[in-house]
mmCIF file of C-alpha atoms and ligand atoms in Angstrom:
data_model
loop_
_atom_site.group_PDB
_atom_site.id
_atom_site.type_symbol
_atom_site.label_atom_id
_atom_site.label_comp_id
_atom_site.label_asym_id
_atom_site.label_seq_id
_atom_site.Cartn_x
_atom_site.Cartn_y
_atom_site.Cartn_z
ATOM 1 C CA UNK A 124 0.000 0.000 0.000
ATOM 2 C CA UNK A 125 1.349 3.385 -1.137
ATOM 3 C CA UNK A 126 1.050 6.261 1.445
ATOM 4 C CA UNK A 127 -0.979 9.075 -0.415
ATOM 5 C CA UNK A 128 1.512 12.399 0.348
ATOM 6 C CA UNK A 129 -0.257 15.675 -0.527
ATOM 7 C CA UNK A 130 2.789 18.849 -0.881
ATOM 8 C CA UNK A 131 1.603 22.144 -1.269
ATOM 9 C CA UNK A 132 4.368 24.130 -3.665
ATOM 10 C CA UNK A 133 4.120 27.801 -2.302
ATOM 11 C CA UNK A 134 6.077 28.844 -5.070
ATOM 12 C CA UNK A 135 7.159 32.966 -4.764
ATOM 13 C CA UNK A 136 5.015 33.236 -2.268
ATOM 14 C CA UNK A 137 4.590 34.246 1.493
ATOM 15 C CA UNK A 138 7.004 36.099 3.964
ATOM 16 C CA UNK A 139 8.510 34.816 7.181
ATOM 17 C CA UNK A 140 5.347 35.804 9.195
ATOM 18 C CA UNK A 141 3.052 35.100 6.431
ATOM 19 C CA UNK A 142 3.911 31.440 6.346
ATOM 20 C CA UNK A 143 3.925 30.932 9.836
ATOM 21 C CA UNK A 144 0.659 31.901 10.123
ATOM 22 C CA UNK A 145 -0.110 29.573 7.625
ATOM 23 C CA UNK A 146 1.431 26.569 9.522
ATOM 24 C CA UNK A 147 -0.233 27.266 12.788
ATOM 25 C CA UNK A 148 -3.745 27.316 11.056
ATOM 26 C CA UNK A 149 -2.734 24.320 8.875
ATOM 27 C CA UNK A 150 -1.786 22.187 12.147
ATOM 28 C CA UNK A 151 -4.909 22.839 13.424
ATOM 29 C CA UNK A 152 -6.849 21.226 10.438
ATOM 30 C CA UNK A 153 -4.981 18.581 9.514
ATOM 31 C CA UNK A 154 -3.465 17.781 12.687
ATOM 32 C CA UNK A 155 -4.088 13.669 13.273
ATOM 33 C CA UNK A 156 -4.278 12.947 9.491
ATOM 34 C CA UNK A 157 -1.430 10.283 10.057
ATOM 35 C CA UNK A 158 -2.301 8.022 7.387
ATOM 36 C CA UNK A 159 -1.256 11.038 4.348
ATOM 37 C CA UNK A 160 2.100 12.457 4.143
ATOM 38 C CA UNK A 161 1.425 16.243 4.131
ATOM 39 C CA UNK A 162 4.560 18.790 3.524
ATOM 40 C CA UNK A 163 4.590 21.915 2.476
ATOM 41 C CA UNK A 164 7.204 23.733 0.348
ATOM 42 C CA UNK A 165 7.727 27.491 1.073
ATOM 43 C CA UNK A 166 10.304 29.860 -0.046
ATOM 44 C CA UNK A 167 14.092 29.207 0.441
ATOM 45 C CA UNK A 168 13.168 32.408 2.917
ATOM 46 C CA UNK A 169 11.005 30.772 4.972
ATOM 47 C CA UNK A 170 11.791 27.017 5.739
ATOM 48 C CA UNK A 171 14.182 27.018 8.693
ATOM 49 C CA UNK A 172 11.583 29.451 10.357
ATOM 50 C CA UNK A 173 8.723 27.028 8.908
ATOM 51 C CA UNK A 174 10.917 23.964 10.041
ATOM 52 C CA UNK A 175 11.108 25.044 13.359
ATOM 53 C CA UNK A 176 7.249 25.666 14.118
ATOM 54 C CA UNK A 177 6.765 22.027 12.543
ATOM 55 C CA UNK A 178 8.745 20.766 14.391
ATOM 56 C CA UNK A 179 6.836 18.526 16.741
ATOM 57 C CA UNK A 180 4.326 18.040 13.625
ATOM 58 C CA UNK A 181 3.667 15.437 11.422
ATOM 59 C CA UNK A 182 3.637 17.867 8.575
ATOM 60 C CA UNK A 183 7.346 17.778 6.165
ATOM 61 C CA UNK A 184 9.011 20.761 4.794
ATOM 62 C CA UNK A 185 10.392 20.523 1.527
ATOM 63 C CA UNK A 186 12.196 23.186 -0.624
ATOM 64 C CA UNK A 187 11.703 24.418 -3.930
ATOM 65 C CA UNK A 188 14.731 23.385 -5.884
ATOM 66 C CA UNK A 189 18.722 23.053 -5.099
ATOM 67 C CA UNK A 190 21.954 23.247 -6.841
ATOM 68 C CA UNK A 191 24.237 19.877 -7.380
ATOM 69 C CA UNK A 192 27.424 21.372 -5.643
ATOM 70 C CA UNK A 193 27.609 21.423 -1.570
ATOM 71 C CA UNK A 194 29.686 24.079 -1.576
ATOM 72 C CA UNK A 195 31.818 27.049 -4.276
ATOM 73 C CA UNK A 196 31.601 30.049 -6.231
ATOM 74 C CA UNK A 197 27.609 29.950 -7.159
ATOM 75 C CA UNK A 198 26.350 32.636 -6.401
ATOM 76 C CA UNK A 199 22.506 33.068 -5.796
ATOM 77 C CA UNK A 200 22.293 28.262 -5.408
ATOM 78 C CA UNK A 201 21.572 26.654 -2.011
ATOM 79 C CA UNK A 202 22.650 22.934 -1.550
ATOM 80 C CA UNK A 203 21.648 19.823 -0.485
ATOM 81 C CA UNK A 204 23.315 20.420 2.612
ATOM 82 C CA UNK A 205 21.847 23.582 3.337
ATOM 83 C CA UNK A 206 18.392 22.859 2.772
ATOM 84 C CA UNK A 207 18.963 19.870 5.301
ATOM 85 C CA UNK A 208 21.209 22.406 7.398
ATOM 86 C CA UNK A 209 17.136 24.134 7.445
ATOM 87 C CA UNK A 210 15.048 21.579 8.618
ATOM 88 C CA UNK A 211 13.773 20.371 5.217
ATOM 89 C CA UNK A 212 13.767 16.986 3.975
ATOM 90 C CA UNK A 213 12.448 17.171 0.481
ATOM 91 C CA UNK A 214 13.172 19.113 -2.198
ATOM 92 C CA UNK A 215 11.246 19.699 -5.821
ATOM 93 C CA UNK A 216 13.565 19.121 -8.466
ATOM 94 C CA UNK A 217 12.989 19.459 -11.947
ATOM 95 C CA UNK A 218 9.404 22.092 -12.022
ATOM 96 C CA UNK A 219 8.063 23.174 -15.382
ATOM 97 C CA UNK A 220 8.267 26.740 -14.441
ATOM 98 C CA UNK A 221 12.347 25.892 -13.433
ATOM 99 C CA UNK A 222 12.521 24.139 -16.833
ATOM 100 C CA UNK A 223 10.531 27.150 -19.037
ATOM 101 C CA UNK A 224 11.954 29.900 -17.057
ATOM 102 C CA UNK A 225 15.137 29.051 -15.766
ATOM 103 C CA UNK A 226 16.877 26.680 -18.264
ATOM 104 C CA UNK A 227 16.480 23.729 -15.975
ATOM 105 C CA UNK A 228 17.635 20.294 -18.171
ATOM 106 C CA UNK A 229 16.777 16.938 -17.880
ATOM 107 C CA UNK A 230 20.170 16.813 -17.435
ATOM 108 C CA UNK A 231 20.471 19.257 -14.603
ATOM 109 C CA UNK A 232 17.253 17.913 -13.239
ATOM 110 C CA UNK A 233 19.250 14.148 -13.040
ATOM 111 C CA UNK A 234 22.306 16.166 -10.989
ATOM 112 C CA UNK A 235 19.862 18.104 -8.770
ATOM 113 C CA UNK A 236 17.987 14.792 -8.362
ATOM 114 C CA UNK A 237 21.362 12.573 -7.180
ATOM 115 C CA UNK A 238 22.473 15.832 -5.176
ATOM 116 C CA UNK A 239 19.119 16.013 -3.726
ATOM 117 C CA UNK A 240 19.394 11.861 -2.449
ATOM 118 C CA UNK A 241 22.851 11.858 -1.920
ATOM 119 C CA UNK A 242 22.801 14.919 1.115
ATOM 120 C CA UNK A 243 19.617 12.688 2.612
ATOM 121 C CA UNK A 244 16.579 14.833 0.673
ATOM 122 C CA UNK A 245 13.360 12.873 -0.764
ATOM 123 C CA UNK A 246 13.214 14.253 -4.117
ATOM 124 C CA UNK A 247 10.313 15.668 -5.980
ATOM 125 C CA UNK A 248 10.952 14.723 -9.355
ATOM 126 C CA UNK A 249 8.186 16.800 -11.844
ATOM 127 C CA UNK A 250 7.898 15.675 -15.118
ATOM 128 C CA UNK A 251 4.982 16.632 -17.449
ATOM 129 C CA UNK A 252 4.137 17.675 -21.135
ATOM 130 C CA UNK A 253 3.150 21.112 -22.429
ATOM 131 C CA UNK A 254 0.363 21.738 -24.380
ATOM 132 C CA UNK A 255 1.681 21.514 -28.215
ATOM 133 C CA UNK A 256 3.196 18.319 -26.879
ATOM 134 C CA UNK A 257 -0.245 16.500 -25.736
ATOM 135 C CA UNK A 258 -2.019 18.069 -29.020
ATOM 136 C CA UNK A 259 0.846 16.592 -31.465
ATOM 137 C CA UNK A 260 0.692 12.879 -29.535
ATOM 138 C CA UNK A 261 3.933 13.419 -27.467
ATOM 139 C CA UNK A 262 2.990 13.097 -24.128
ATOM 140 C CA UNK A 263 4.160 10.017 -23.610
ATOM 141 C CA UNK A 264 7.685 10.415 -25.647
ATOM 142 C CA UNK A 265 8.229 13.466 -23.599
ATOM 143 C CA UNK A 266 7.244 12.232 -20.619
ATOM 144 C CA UNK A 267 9.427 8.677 -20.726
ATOM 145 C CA UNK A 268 12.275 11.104 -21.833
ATOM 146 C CA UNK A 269 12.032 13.245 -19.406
ATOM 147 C CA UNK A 270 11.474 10.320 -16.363
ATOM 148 C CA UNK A 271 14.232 8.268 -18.092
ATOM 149 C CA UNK A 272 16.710 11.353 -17.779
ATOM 150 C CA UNK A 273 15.663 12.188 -14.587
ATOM 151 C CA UNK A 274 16.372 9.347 -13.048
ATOM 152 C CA UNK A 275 19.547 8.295 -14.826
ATOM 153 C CA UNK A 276 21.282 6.468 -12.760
ATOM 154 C CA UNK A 277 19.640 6.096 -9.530
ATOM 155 C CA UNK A 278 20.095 2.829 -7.671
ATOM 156 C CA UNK A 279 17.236 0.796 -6.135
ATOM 157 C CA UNK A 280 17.461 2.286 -2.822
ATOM 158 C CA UNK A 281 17.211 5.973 -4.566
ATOM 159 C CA UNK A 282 14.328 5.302 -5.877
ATOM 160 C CA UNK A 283 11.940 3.814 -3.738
ATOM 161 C CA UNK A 284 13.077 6.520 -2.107
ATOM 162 C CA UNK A 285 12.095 9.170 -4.885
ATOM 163 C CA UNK A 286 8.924 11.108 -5.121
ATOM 164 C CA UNK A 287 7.489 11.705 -9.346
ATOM 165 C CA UNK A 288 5.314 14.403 -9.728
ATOM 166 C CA UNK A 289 3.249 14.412 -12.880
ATOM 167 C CA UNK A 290 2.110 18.052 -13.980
ATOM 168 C CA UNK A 291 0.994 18.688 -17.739
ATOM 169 C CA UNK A 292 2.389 21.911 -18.126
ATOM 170 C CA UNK A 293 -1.283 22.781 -19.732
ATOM 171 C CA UNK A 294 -3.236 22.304 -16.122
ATOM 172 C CA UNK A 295 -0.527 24.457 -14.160
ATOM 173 C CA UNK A 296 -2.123 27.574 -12.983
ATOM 174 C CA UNK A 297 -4.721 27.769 -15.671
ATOM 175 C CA UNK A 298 -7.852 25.802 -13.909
ATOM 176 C CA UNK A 299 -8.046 23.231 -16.410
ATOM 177 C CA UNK A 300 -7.064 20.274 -14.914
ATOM 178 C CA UNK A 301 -6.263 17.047 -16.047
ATOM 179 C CA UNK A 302 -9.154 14.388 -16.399
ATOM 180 C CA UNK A 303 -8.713 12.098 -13.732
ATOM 181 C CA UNK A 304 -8.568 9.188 -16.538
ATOM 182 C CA UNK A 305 -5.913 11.820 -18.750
ATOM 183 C CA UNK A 306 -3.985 11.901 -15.386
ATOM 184 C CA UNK A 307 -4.192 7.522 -14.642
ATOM 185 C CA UNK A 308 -2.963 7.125 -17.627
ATOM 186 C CA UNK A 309 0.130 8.769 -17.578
ATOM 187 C CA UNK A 310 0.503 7.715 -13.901
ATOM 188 C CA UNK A 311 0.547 4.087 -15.403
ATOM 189 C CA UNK A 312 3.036 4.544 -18.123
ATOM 190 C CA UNK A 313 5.858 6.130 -15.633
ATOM 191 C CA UNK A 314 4.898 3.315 -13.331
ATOM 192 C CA UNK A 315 5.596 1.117 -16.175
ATOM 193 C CA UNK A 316 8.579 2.968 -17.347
ATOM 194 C CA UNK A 317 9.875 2.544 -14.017
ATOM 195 C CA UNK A 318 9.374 -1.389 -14.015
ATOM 196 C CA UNK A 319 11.389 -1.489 -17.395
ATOM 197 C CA UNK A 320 13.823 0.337 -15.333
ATOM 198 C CA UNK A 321 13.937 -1.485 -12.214
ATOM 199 C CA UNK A 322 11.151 -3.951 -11.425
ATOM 200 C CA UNK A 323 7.836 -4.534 -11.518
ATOM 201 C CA UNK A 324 7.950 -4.918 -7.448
ATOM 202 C CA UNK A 325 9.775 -1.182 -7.697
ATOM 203 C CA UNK A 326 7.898 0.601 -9.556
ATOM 204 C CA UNK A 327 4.485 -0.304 -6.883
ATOM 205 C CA UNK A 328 6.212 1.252 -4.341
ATOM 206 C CA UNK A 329 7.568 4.243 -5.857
ATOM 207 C CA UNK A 330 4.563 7.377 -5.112
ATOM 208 C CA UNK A 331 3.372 9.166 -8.145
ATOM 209 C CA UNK A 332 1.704 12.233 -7.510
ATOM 210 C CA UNK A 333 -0.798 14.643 -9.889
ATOM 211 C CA UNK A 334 0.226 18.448 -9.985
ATOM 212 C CA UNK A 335 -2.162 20.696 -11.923
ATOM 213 C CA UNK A 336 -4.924 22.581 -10.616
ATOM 214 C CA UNK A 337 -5.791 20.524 -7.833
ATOM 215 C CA UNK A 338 -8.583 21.989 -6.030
ATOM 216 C CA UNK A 339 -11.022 20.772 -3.422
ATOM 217 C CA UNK A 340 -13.777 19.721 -5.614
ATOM 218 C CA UNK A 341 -11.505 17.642 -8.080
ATOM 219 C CA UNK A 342 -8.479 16.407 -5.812
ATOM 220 C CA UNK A 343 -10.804 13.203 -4.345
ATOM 221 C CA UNK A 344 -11.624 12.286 -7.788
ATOM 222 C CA UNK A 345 -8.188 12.263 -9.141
ATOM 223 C CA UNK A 346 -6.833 10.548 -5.816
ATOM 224 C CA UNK A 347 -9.132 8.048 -6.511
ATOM 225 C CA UNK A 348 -7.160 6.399 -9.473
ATOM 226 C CA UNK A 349 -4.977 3.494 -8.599
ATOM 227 C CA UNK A 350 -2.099 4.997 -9.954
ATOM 228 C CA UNK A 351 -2.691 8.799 -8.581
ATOM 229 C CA UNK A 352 -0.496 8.475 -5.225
ATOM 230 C CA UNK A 353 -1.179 11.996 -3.762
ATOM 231 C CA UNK A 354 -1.254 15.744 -5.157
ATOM 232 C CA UNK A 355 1.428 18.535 -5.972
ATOM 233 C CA UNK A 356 -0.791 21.603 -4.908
ATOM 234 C CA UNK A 357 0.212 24.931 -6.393
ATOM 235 C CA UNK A 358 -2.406 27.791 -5.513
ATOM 236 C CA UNK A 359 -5.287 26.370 -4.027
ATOM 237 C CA UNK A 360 -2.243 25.042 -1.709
ATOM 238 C CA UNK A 361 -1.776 28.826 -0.259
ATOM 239 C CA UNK A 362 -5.016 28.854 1.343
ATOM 240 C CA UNK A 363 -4.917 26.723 4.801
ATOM 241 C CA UNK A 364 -8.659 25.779 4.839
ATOM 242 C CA UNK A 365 -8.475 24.841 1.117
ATOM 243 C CA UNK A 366 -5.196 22.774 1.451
ATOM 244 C CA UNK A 367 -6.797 20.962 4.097
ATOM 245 C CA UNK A 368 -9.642 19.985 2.372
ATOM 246 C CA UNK A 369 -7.255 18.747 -0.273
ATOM 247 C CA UNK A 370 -5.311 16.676 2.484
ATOM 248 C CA UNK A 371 -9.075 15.590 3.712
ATOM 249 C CA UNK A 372 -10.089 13.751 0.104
ATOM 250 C CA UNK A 373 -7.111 11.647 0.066
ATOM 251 C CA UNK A 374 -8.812 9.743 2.437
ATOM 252 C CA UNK A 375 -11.581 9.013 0.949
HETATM 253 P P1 LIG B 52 -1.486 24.892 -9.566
HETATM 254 O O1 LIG B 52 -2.084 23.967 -8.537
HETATM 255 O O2 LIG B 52 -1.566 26.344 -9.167
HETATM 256 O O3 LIG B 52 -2.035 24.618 -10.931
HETATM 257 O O4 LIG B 52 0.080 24.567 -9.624
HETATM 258 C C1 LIG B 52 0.474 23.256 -9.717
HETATM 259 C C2 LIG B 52 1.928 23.187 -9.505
HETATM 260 O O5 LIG B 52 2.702 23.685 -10.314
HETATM 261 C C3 LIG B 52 2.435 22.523 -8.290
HETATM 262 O O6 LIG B 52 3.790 22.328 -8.345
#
């Protein structure tokens, strides 16, 4: 059985204060929910303060993204070792908006990704297709290619360890989400791109989760699919009643 884990991605958003008043409210709504991983993924800004008020909770902090090197002239990255160093212990590797915005490779997304496991970090490993690539038939080329990258590689123990986050590019931040049948169905083939991979055994352990304009009225639907393992919750993740709702239909 595969532990549903709902992350809300804060994305540039919240100050220090703001997102501590978000925790506080959050623990109080979700607090007992032990059966769903909940974590929540604020600025690099905020998660040692975040970190320390969860402290005692059951609720994860994870960070946005990382650089590959622990240490050196890069100016503006934060490692591995620093996001640990802050209380966190996962990290998103690999978002669309990093990839459309910011350059981020499959190939960088692979070194972030071994970084991320080798300094102790669950990685969140997004892959997903953009629009012209689900209307021209690609979604699944682009997808394998971008799993197959991403996890270049990793041994066993990495894996089952490792977190995939499908998000069509399309259903980020634009309120159309994926059909909860669209959204199985890629779930199955990186499941079974992970079998070729590894094993069959493997790949039903490893948690796939759906990112795309998860809300409260579709997130129990979409959980509902054998292959949908949890949700990657942009906005409607910034609201603590909202995100707790979301939290409350993955155990249904
Ligand atoms: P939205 O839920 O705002 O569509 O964002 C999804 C996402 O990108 C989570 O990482």
């Amino acid at each position: 059985m595969r532990r549903p884990i709902i992350a809300g991605n804060w994305k540039l958003n919240k100050t220090i204060d703001q997102a501590l008043d978000f925790v506080v409210e959050l623990q109080s709504l979700v607090d007992g929910t032990g059966d769903v991983e909940v974590v929540v993924a604020p600025a690099f800004t905020a998660l040692s303060a975040v970190a320390n008020a969860l402290n005692n909770s059951s609720i994860g902090v994870s960070a946005q993204d990382l650089y590959w090197e622990n240490s050196g002239a890069f100016t503006g990255e934060i490692s591995a070792e620093m996001i640990v160093d802050s209380g966190c212990s996962y990290v998103i590797v690999g978002h669309s908006e990093r990839r459309q915005f910011f350059g981020e490779t499959n190939q960088s997304v692979n070194q972030k990704v071994k970084a991320a496991l080798e300094g102790g970090l669950v990685p969140i490993v997004c892959v997903g297709e953009m629009l012209e690539d689900r209307e021209s038939g690609k979604t699944k080329k682009v997808v394998t290619n971008q799993l197959v990258d991403g996890i270049d590689g990793l041994s066993k123990t990495d894996i089952l360890r490792t977190i995939i986050a499908y998000e069509p590019v399309w259903a980020i931040g634009t309120g159309k989400t994926a059909s909860p049948d669209q959204a199985q169905e890629v779930h199955s083939l990186i499941r079974s791109v992970i079998a070729t991979s590894y094993s069959d055994q493997i790949a039903e352990s490893v948690r796939i989760q759906y990112g795309g304009s998860v809300n409260p009225s579709n997130a129990a639907e979409l959980l509902s699919k054998p292959d949908v393992d949890g949700a990657l919750v942009g906005g409607a993740s910034l609201d603590a009643d909202s995100f707790a709702e979301i939290v409350r239909a993955s155990h249904q």
